[in-house]
Every structure is written in C-alpha cells, then in structure tokens.
mmCIF file of C-alpha atoms and ligand atoms in Angstrom:
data_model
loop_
_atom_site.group_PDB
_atom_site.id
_atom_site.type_symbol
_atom_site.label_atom_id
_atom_site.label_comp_id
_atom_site.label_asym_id
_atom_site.label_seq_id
_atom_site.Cartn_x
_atom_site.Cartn_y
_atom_site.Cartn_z
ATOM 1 C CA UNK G 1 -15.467 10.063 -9.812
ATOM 2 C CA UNK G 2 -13.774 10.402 -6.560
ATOM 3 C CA UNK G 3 -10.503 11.746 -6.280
ATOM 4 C CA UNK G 4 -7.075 9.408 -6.601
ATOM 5 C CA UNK G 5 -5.240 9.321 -3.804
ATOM 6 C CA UNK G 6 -1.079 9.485 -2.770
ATOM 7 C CA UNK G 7 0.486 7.561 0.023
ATOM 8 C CA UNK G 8 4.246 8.288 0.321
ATOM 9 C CA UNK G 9 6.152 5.067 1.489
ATOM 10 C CA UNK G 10 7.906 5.837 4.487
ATOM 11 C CA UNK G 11 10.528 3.079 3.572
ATOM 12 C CA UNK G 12 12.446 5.434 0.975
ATOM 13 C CA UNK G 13 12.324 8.415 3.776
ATOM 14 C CA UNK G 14 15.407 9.321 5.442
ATOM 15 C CA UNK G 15 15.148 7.911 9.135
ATOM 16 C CA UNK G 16 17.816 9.798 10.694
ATOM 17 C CA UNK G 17 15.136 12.557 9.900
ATOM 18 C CA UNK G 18 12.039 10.561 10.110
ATOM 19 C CA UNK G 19 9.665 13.544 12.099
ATOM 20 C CA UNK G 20 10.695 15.759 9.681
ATOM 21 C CA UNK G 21 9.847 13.635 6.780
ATOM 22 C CA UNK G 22 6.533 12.903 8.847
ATOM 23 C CA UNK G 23 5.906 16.382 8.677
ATOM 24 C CA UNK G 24 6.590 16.982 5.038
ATOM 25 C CA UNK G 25 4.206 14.193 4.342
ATOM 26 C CA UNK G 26 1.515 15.994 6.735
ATOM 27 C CA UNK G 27 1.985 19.240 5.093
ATOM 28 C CA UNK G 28 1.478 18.244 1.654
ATOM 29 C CA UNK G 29 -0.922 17.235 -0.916
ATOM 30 C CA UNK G 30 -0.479 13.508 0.183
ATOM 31 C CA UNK G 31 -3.878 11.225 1.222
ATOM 32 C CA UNK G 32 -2.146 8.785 3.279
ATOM 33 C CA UNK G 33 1.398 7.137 4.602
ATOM 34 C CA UNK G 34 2.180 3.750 3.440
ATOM 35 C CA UNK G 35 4.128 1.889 6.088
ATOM 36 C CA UNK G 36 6.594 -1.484 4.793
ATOM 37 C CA UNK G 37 7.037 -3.472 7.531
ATOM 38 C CA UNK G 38 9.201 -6.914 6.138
ATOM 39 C CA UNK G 39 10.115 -9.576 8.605
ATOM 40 C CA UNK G 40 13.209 -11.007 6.246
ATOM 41 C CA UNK G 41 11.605 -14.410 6.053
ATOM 42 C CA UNK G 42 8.259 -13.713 3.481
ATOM 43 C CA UNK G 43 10.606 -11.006 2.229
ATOM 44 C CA UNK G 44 14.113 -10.864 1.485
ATOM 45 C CA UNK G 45 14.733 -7.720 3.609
ATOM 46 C CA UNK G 46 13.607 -6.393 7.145
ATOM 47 C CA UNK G 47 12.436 -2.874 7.358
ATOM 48 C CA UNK G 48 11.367 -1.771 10.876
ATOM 49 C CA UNK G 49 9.113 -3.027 13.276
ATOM 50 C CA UNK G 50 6.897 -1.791 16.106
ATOM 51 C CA UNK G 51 8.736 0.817 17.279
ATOM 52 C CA UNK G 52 9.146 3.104 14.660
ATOM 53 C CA UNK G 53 5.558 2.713 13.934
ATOM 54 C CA UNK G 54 5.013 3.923 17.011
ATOM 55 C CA UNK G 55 6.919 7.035 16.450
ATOM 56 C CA UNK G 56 5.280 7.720 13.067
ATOM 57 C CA UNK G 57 2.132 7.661 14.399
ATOM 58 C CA UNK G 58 2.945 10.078 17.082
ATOM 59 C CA UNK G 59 3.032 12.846 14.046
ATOM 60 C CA UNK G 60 1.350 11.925 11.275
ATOM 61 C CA UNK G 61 -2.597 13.154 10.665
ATOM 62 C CA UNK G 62 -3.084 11.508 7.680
ATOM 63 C CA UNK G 63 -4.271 7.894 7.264
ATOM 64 C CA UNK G 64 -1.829 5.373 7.866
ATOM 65 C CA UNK G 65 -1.882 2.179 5.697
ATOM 66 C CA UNK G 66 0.090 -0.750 7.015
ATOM 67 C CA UNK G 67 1.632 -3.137 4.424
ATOM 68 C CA UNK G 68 2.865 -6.156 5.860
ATOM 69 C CA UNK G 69 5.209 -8.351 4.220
ATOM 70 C CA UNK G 70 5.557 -10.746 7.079
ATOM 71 C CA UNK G 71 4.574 -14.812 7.698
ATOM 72 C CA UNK G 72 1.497 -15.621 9.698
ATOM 73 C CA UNK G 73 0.531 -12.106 10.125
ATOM 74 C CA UNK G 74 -2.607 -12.758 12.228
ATOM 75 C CA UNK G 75 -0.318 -12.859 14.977
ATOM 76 C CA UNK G 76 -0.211 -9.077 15.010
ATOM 77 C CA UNK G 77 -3.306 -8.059 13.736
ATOM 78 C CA UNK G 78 -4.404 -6.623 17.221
ATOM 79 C CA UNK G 79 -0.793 -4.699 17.831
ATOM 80 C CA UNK G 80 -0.834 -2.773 14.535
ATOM 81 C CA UNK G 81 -4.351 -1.539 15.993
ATOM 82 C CA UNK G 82 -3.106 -0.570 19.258
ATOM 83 C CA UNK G 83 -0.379 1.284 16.914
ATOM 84 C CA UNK G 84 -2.603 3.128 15.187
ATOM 85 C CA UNK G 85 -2.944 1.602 11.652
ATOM 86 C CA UNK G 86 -5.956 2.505 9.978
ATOM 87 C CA UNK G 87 -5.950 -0.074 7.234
ATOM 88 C CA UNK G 88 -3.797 -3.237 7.737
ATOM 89 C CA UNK G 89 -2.938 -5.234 4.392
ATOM 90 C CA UNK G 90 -2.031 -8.774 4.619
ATOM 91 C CA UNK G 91 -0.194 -10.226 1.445
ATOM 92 C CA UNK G 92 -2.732 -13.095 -0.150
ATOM 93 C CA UNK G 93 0.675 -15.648 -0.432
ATOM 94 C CA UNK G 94 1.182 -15.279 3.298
ATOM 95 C CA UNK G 95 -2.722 -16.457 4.415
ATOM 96 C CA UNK G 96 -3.882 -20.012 4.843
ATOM 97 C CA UNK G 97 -7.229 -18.312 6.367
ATOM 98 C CA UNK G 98 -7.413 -15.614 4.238
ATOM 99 C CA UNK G 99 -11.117 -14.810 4.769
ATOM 100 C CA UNK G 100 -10.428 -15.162 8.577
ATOM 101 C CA UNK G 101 -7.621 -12.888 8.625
ATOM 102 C CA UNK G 102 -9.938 -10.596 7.089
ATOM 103 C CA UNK G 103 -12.651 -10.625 9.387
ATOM 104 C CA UNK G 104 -10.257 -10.225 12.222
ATOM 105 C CA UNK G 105 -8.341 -6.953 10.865
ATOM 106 C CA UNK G 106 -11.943 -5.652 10.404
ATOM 107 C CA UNK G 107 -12.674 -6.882 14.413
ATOM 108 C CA UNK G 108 -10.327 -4.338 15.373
ATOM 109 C CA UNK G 109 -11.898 -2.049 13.967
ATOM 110 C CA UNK G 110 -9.493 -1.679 10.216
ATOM 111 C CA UNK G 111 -9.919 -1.389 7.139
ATOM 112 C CA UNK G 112 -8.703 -4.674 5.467
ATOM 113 C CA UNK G 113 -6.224 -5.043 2.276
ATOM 114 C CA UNK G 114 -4.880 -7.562 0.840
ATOM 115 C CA UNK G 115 -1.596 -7.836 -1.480
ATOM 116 C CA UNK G 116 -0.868 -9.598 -4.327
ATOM 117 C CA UNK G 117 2.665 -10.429 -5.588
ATOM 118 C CA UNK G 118 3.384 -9.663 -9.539
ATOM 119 C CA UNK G 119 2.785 -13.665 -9.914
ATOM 120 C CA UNK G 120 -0.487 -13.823 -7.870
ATOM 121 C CA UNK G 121 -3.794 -13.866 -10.075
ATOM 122 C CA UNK G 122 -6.292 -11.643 -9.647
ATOM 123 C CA UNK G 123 -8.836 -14.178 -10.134
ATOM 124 C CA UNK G 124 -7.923 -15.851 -6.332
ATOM 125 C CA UNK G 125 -10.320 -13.097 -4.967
ATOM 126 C CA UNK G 126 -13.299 -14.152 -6.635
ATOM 127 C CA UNK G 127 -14.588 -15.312 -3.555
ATOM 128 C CA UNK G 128 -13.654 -12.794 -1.475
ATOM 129 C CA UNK G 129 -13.694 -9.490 -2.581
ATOM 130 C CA UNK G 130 -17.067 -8.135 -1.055
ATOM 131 C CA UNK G 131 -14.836 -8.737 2.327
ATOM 132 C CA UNK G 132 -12.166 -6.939 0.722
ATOM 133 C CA UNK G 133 -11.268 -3.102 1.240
ATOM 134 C CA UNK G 134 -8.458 -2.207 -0.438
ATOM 135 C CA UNK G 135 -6.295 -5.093 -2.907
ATOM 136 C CA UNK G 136 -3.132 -3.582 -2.674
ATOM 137 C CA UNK G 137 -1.595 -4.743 -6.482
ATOM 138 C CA UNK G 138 2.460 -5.352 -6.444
ATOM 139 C CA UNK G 139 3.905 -3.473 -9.587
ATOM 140 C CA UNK G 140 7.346 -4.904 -7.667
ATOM 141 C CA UNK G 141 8.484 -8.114 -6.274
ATOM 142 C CA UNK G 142 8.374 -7.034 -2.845
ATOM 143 C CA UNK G 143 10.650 -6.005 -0.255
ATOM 144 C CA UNK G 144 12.996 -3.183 -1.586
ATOM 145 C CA UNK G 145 12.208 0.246 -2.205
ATOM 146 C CA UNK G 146 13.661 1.782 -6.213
ATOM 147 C CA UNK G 147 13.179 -1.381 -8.356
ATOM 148 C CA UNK G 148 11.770 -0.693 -11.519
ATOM 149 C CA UNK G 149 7.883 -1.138 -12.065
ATOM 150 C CA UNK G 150 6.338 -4.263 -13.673
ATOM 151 C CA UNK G 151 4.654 -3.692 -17.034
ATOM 152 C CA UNK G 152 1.937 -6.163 -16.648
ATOM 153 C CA UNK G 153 0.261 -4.330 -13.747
ATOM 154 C CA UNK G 154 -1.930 -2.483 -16.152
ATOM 155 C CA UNK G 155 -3.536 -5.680 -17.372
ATOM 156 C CA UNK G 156 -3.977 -6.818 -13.797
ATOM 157 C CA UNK G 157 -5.177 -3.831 -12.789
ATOM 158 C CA UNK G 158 -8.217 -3.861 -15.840
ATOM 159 C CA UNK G 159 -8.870 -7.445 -14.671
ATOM 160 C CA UNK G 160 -9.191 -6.190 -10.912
ATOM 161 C CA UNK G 161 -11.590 -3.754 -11.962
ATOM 162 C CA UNK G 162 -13.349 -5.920 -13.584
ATOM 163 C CA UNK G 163 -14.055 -8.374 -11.001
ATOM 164 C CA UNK G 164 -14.885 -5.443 -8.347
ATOM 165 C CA UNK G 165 -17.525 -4.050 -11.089
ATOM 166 C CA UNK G 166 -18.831 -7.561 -11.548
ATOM 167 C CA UNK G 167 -19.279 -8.544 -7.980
ATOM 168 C CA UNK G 168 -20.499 -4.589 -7.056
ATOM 169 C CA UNK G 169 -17.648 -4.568 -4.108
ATOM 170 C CA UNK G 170 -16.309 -1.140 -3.593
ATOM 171 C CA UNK G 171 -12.769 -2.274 -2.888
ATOM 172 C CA UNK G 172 -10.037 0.241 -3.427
ATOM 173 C CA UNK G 173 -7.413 -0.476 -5.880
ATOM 174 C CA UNK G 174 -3.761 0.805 -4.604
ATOM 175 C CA UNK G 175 -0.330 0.209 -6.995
ATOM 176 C CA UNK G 176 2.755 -0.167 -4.929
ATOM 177 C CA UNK G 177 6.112 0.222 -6.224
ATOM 178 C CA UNK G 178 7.784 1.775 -9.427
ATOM 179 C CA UNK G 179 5.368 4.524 -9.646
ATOM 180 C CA UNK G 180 6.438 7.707 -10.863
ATOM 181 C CA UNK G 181 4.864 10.646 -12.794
ATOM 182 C CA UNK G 182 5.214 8.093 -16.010
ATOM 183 C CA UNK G 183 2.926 5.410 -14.886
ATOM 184 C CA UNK G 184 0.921 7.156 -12.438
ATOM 185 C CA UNK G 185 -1.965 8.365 -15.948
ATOM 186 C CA UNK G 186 -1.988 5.003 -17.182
ATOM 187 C CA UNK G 187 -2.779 3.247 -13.784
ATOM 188 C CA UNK G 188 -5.691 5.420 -13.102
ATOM 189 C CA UNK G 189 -6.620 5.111 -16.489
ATOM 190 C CA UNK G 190 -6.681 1.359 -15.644
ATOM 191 C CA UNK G 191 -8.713 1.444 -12.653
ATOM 192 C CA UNK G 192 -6.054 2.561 -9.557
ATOM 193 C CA UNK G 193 -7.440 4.818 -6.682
ATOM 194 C CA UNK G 194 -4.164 4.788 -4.532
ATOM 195 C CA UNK G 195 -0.433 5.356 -6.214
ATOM 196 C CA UNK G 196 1.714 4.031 -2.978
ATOM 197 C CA UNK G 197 5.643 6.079 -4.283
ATOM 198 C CA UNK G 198 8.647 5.670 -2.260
ATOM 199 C CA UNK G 199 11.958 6.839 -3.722
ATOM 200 C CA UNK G 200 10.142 9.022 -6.722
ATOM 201 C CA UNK G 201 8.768 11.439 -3.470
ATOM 202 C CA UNK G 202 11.917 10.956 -0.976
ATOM 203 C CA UNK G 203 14.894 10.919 -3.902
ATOM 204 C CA UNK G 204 13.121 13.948 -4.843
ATOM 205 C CA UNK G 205 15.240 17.588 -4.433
ATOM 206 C CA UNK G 206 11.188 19.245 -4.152
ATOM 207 C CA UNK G 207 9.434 16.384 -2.271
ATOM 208 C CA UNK G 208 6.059 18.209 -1.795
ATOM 209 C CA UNK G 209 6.589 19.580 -5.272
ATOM 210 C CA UNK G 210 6.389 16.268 -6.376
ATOM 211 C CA UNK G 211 3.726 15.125 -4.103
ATOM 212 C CA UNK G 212 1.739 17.578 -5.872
ATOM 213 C CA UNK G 213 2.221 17.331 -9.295
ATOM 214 C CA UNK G 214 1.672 13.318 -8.871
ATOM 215 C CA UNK G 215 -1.373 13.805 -7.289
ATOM 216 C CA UNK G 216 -2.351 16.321 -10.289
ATOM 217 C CA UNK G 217 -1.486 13.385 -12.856
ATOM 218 C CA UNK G 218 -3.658 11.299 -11.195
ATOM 219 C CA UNK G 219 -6.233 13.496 -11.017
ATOM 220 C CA UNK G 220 -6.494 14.817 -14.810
HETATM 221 C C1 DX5 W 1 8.163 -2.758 -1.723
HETATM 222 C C2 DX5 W 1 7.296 -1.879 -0.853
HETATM 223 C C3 DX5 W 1 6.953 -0.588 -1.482
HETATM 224 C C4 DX5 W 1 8.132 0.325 -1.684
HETATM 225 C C5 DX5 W 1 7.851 1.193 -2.876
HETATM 226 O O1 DX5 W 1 8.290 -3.979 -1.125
HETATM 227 O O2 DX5 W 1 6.076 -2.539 -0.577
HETATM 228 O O3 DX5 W 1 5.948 0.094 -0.748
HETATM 229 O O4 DX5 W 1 8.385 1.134 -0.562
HETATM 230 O O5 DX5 W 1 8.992 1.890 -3.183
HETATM 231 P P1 DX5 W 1 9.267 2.528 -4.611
HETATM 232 O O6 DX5 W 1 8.160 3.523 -4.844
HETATM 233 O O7 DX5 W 1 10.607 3.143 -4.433
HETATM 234 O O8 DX5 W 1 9.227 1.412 -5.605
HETATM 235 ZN ZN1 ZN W 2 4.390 -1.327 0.285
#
C-alpha cells in the first residue's frame, strides 16, 4: 500500500511569517501544501489571491495543491499554472462543464481534483471519475479554517472508495478540514490517501512535531 500523505493548509499559517512557515512545511515530514484560495462569493470568506501564491511558491519544494473555492473557476485555470500549482481542484457545485474543466486543468499540464461539499453525493462522479485525479472530500462546510469535522465523512469516504475500486480509476482520495490526530486512523482506515490539516499543524506549540506524528497515524 502506498504511503498516506500530509498537506499542511497554508490558510491556518501565520502570514506575517509566511516564508518561515514555508520553510517549516519544507523541512518536515509533510507530502504537500494545500493552498485555500476563496473568492467571498462561492464561499463566505476571501483568503488570498494570486499574489501570495506567488510568494509561496517562490519557497516551497514540495507539491503544491490548489483548492479553489471560487465561481466559474475555468477562468483561471491557466494562471494557477503559470503560478506553479501542481494539482488544481475545482469544487463539483461550482462547474456547469465539469468534465471540461477537467480536461482543461489537465491541458496545462495539472493534476485535476475535484471537491465535494459535506451535502454533495459521491455518486455525481459516476461518470467521471476515470478523468478524475484527486476528489478532494469536505469533512467542513467550506471556507474557514478550525471548524469542527463532519462525522459522516467516513461513510462518504467508504462509498468513494467504492466507486474508484468499481470503475478501476486510481483517483486519490484527500479529507480537508477538522482533521486531527483523532480522525486521521479512521479516515485511512476508510479509504483517505491525503489528510489536508490547517489549525491542528499551525495552532500547534511543535508544528513539525506534529507533522510527524500525524503522518505516523496515518501510516500505522
Ligand atoms: C476550508 C479549507 C480547509 C481549511 C482546513 O474551507 O478548505 O483547507 O484550511 O482547516 P482546518 O484543518 O483548520 O479545518
Ligand atoms: Zn482546502
């Protein structure tokens, strides 16, 4: 079985401090960073934008995975390349087109995601999780960092599973929000490969301490 993975999300850092954060992230056991960019219209809440992104990048060696939480998010598709995303996850409730959307994240030459809200079936990607990367699986309402984590994830995430086994996709399955060292067993249990954790790594007196036992949890 291949290893589970940790992407810190950058929202919960502290951005008065954000290279050395960067760097923390880069010098421990974490796989990726998880990026929240919110546009205050899909979400109620705007994070940062472009610009920040662009700083990120500048330091971080790890994979960077791009959640948006923003309407009509083809629009961008093309910038968060030139930014230096390496996967790019479009929410499912934001995409008319979603198999288009899709096929253009992978044009650029990204890995494609796709995220569903806590009320969003997993069943809606029947037909189109061969195209599908990573299905990033909200175990929050999205757009704030520290809310508390939605028990009926695990049952989505067994039904995800399910449906990539069935269909013989190798889609990723990545948990974001709520996940501590409490939940972290039980999702990989379920199916997860990728625990996205904001405020349990940043709110955290030993970050890389953390980091490390999390990734440990998910990996026993
Ligand atoms: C929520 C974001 C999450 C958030 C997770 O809208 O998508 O990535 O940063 O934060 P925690 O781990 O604090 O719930
Ligand atoms: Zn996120």
């Amino acid at each position: 079985m291949s290893s589970k993975l940790i992407a810190p999300s950058v929202l919960a850092a502290d951005f008065a401090n954000l290279q050395r954060d960067v760097e923390m992230v880069n010098a421990s056991d974490a796989d990726w960073f998880h990026i929240d960019i919110m546009d205050g219209v899909f979400v109620p809440n705007i994070s940062f934008g472009m610009p920040v992104l662009q700083a990120i990048s500048k330091h971080a060696k790890k994979t960077i995975d791009v959640h948006l939480m923003i309407v009509d998010p083809d629009r961008y598709i093309k910038t968060f390349a030139e930014l230096g995303s390496d996967i790019l996850t479009v929410h499912y409730e934001a995409c008319t087109h979603l198999h288009r959307t899709l096929q253009a994240i992978k044009a650029e030459g990204m890995k494609a995601g796709v995220a569903l809200n806590p009320h969003t079936n997993v069943s809606l990607l029947e037909d189109t999780i061969n195209d599908i990367d990573l299905v990033c699986i909200m175990s929050v309402n999205p757009g704030f960092g520290g809310q508390s984590f939605i028990e009926n994830t695990y049952n989505k995430v067994k039904q995800l599973k399910e449906l990539i086994t069935r269909k013989g996709a190798s889609t990723q399955i990545e948990i974001d929000g709520g996940v501590t060292n409490k939940n972290a067993k039980q999702l990989v249990d379920a199916g997860a490969d990728v625990l996205v954790a904001g405020s349990y790594v940043f709110k955290s007196k030993t970050q890389e301490e953390t980091i490390k036992d999390l990734k440990a949890i998910a990996n026993s």
